């Protein structure tokens, strides 16, 4: 049972993190936008109702202070978006492999497809591996420099803490392609995608042409 749970978590690892990052980005942006607009409402109410001006002015000052202090929210949203991109790349590999490469492989005779898929997967592994190594070296240099992240350095966050997602992202891509390679090698999968994504895309394109 624990093994099945861990497997389920691993199979939906990127999806969970993507959902979390999207929710966090939405929440931070919502709070920042609200804080930047609500304080004007409080000041307007204070001007309109003199008997409660003290109360609404206090709320307006407090909200405006929150808005001014939340300048870091833009930088945080950008950082989370960067993480979202790399988890999205890994998720795309897990679910669809590489749509363009898979479409090319499926143009060949079926007996040849498996070998071409293995070759294409090997090239993708080499690509991901090279970028993982290069990004790790870059990350090491950035961490050694100890550069503070813009607007986030007040919390002790360095640029290196944000860009650590680059080698992690390529490592995830590498692992996902290793999984695909294993499934193709053991004949559990014929192409780079879990499903015939290329065929589905072509089918949708043809249907769209027929409608017009």
Coordinates of C-alpha atoms in Angstrom, one line a residue:
X1 CA 0.0 0.0 0.0
X2 CA 2.7 2.6 0.9
X3 CA 4.5 1.7 -2.4
X4 CA 1.3 2.3 -4.4
X5 CA 0.8 5.7 -2.6
X6 CA 4.4 6.7 -3.3
X7 CA 3.9 5.7 -7.0
X8 CA 0.7 7.7 -7.2
X9 CA 2.5 10.7 -5.7
X10 CA 5.4 10.4 -8.2
X11 CA 3.0 10.0 -11.1
X12 CA 1.3 13.2 -10.3
X13 CA 4.3 15.0 -8.8
X14 CA 4.5 17.8 -11.3
X15 CA 0.7 18.3 -11.4
X16 CA 0.5 18.8 -7.6
X17 CA 3.4 21.4 -7.7
X18 CA 1.9 23.2 -10.7
X19 CA -1.5 23.4 -8.9
X20 CA 0.2 24.7 -5.8
X21 CA 2.2 27.3 -7.6
X22 CA -0.8 28.5 -9.6
X23 CA -2.8 28.8 -6.4
X24 CA 0.0 30.7 -4.6
X25 CA 0.5 33.1 -7.5
X26 CA -3.2 33.8 -7.7
X27 CA -3.5 34.4 -3.9
X28 CA -0.4 36.7 -3.7
X29 CA -1.5 38.7 -6.8
X30 CA -5.1 39.0 -5.5
X31 CA -4.0 40.2 -2.0
X32 CA -1.6 42.7 -3.6
X33 CA -4.2 44.1 -6.1
X34 CA -6.8 44.3 -3.4
X35 CA -4.4 46.1 -1.0
X36 CA -3.6 48.6 -3.7
X37 CA -7.2 49.4 -4.4
X38 CA -9.1 49.0 -1.1
X39 CA -7.2 51.8 0.7
X40 CA -8.6 54.4 -1.7
X41 CA -12.1 53.1 -0.9
X42 CA -11.5 53.6 2.9
X43 CA -10.2 57.2 2.3
X44 CA -13.2 58.0 0.1
X45 CA -15.5 56.7 2.9
X46 CA -13.6 58.8 5.4
X47 CA -14.2 61.9 3.3
X48 CA -17.9 61.1 2.8
X49 CA -18.8 60.3 6.4
X50 CA -17.1 62.7 8.7
X51 CA -18.4 61.0 11.8
X52 CA -16.4 57.9 10.9
X53 CA -13.4 59.5 9.3
X54 CA -11.0 58.4 12.1
X55 CA -12.0 54.8 11.7
X56 CA -11.8 54.7 7.9
X57 CA -8.6 56.8 7.8
X58 CA -7.0 54.3 10.1
X59 CA -8.1 51.4 7.9
X60 CA -6.8 53.3 4.8
X61 CA -3.4 53.9 6.3
X62 CA -3.1 50.3 7.4
X63 CA -4.1 49.0 4.0
X64 CA -1.8 51.4 2.2
X65 CA 1.1 50.3 4.4
X66 CA 0.4 46.7 3.5
X67 CA 0.3 47.6 -0.2
X68 CA 3.6 49.5 0.0
X69 CA 5.3 46.6 2.0
X70 CA 4.1 44.1 -0.6
X71 CA 6.4 45.3 -3.4
X72 CA 8.1 41.9 -3.0
X73 CA 4.9 40.2 -4.3
X74 CA 5.8 41.0 -8.0
X75 CA 9.3 39.4 -7.6
X76 CA 7.8 36.4 -5.8
X77 CA 5.2 35.9 -8.5
X78 CA 7.9 36.0 -11.2
X79 CA 10.0 33.5 -9.3
X80 CA 7.0 31.1 -8.9
X81 CA 6.2 31.5 -12.6
X82 CA 9.8 30.4 -13.4
X83 CA 9.4 27.3 -11.3
X84 CA 6.0 26.7 -12.9
X85 CA 7.7 26.7 -16.4
X86 CA 10.2 24.0 -15.5
X87 CA 7.7 21.8 -13.7
X88 CA 5.5 22.3 -16.7
X89 CA 8.2 21.1 -19.1
X90 CA 8.6 17.9 -17.0
X91 CA 4.9 17.4 -16.9
X92 CA 4.7 17.8 -20.7
X93 CA 7.4 15.2 -21.2
X94 CA 5.6 12.8 -18.9
X95 CA 2.3 13.1 -20.6
X96 CA 3.3 13.7 -24.2
X97 CA 7.0 13.0 -24.6
X98 CA 7.8 15.3 -27.5
X99 CA 4.9 15.9 -29.9
X100 CA 7.0 17.0 -32.9
X101 CA 9.5 14.1 -32.6
X102 CA 6.7 11.6 -32.0
X103 CA 4.8 12.8 -35.1
X104 CA 8.0 12.3 -37.2
X105 CA 8.6 8.8 -35.8
X106 CA 5.0 7.7 -36.6
X107 CA 5.5 8.6 -40.3
X108 CA 7.9 5.6 -40.6
X109 CA 6.9 2.0 -41.1
X110 CA 5.7 0.4 -37.8
X111 CA 8.7 -2.1 -37.4
X112 CA 11.1 0.9 -37.6
X113 CA 9.1 3.1 -35.2
X114 CA 10.4 1.4 -32.1
X115 CA 14.1 1.9 -33.0
X116 CA 13.6 5.5 -34.1
X117 CA 11.7 6.2 -30.9
X118 CA 14.6 4.7 -28.9
X119 CA 17.0 6.9 -30.9
X120 CA 14.9 10.0 -30.4
X121 CA 14.6 9.3 -26.7
X122 CA 18.4 8.9 -26.5
X123 CA 18.9 12.3 -28.1
X124 CA 16.4 13.8 -25.7
X125 CA 18.2 12.2 -22.8
X126 CA 21.5 13.6 -24.0
X127 CA 20.0 17.1 -24.4
X128 CA 18.5 17.0 -20.9
X129 CA 21.7 15.6 -19.4
X130 CA 23.9 18.3 -20.9
X131 CA 21.6 21.1 -19.8
X132 CA 21.3 19.6 -16.3
X133 CA 25.1 19.5 -15.9
X134 CA 25.6 23.0 -17.4
X135 CA 22.8 24.5 -15.3
X136 CA 24.3 22.8 -12.1
X137 CA 27.6 24.5 -12.8
X138 CA 25.9 27.8 -13.4
X139 CA 23.9 27.4 -10.2
X140 CA 27.1 26.7 -8.2
X141 CA 28.6 29.9 -9.5
X142 CA 25.5 31.9 -8.7
X143 CA 25.3 30.4 -5.1
X144 CA 29.0 31.2 -4.6
X145 CA 28.4 34.8 -5.7
X146 CA 25.6 35.1 -3.0
X147 CA 23.6 37.7 -5.0
X148 CA 20.4 38.8 -3.2
X149 CA 17.2 38.4 -5.2
X150 CA 15.5 41.6 -6.2
X151 CA 12.9 42.7 -3.6
X152 CA 13.2 39.3 -1.9
X153 CA 16.7 39.8 -0.3
X154 CA 15.0 41.4 2.7
X155 CA 13.8 37.9 3.6
X156 CA 17.3 36.4 3.0
X157 CA 16.4 35.0 -0.4
X158 CA 19.3 34.8 -2.8
X159 CA 19.1 34.5 -6.6
X160 CA 20.6 31.0 -6.3
X161 CA 17.6 29.8 -4.2
X162 CA 15.3 30.8 -7.1
X163 CA 17.3 29.5 -10.1
X164 CA 17.9 26.1 -8.3
X165 CA 14.8 25.0 -10.2
X166 CA 16.8 25.0 -13.5
X167 CA 19.0 21.9 -12.8
X168 CA 16.1 20.4 -10.8
X169 CA 13.8 20.9 -13.8
X170 CA 16.2 19.3 -16.3
X171 CA 16.8 16.4 -13.8
X172 CA 13.1 15.8 -13.8
X173 CA 13.0 15.9 -17.6
X174 CA 15.9 13.4 -17.7
X175 CA 14.1 11.0 -15.3
X176 CA 10.9 11.3 -17.3
X177 CA 12.7 10.4 -20.5
X178 CA 14.4 7.5 -18.8
X179 CA 11.0 6.2 -17.9
X180 CA 9.9 6.6 -21.5
X181 CA 13.0 4.9 -22.8
X182 CA 12.4 2.0 -20.4
X183 CA 8.8 1.6 -21.5
X184 CA 9.7 1.7 -25.2
X185 CA 12.5 -0.8 -24.7
X186 CA 10.2 -3.2 -22.8
X187 CA 7.6 -2.7 -25.6
X188 CA 5.1 -1.2 -23.2
X189 CA 5.0 1.9 -25.3
X190 CA 5.5 2.6 -29.0
X191 CA 6.1 6.3 -29.1
X192 CA 7.4 9.1 -26.9
X193 CA 4.0 10.0 -25.6
X194 CA 1.8 8.1 -23.1
X195 CA -0.9 8.4 -25.7
X196 CA -0.9 9.0 -29.4
X197 CA -0.8 12.7 -29.0
X198 CA 0.5 13.3 -32.5
X199 CA -2.5 11.3 -33.9
X200 CA -4.9 13.2 -31.8
X201 CA -3.5 16.5 -32.9
X202 CA -3.7 15.5 -36.6
X203 CA -7.2 14.3 -36.1
X204 CA -8.3 17.6 -34.5
X205 CA -6.6 19.5 -37.3
X206 CA -8.4 17.5 -40.0
X207 CA -11.7 18.0 -38.2
X208 CA -11.1 21.7 -38.1
X209 CA -10.4 21.8 -41.8
X210 CA -13.5 19.8 -42.6
X211 CA -15.7 22.2 -40.6
X212 CA -14.4 25.2 -42.6

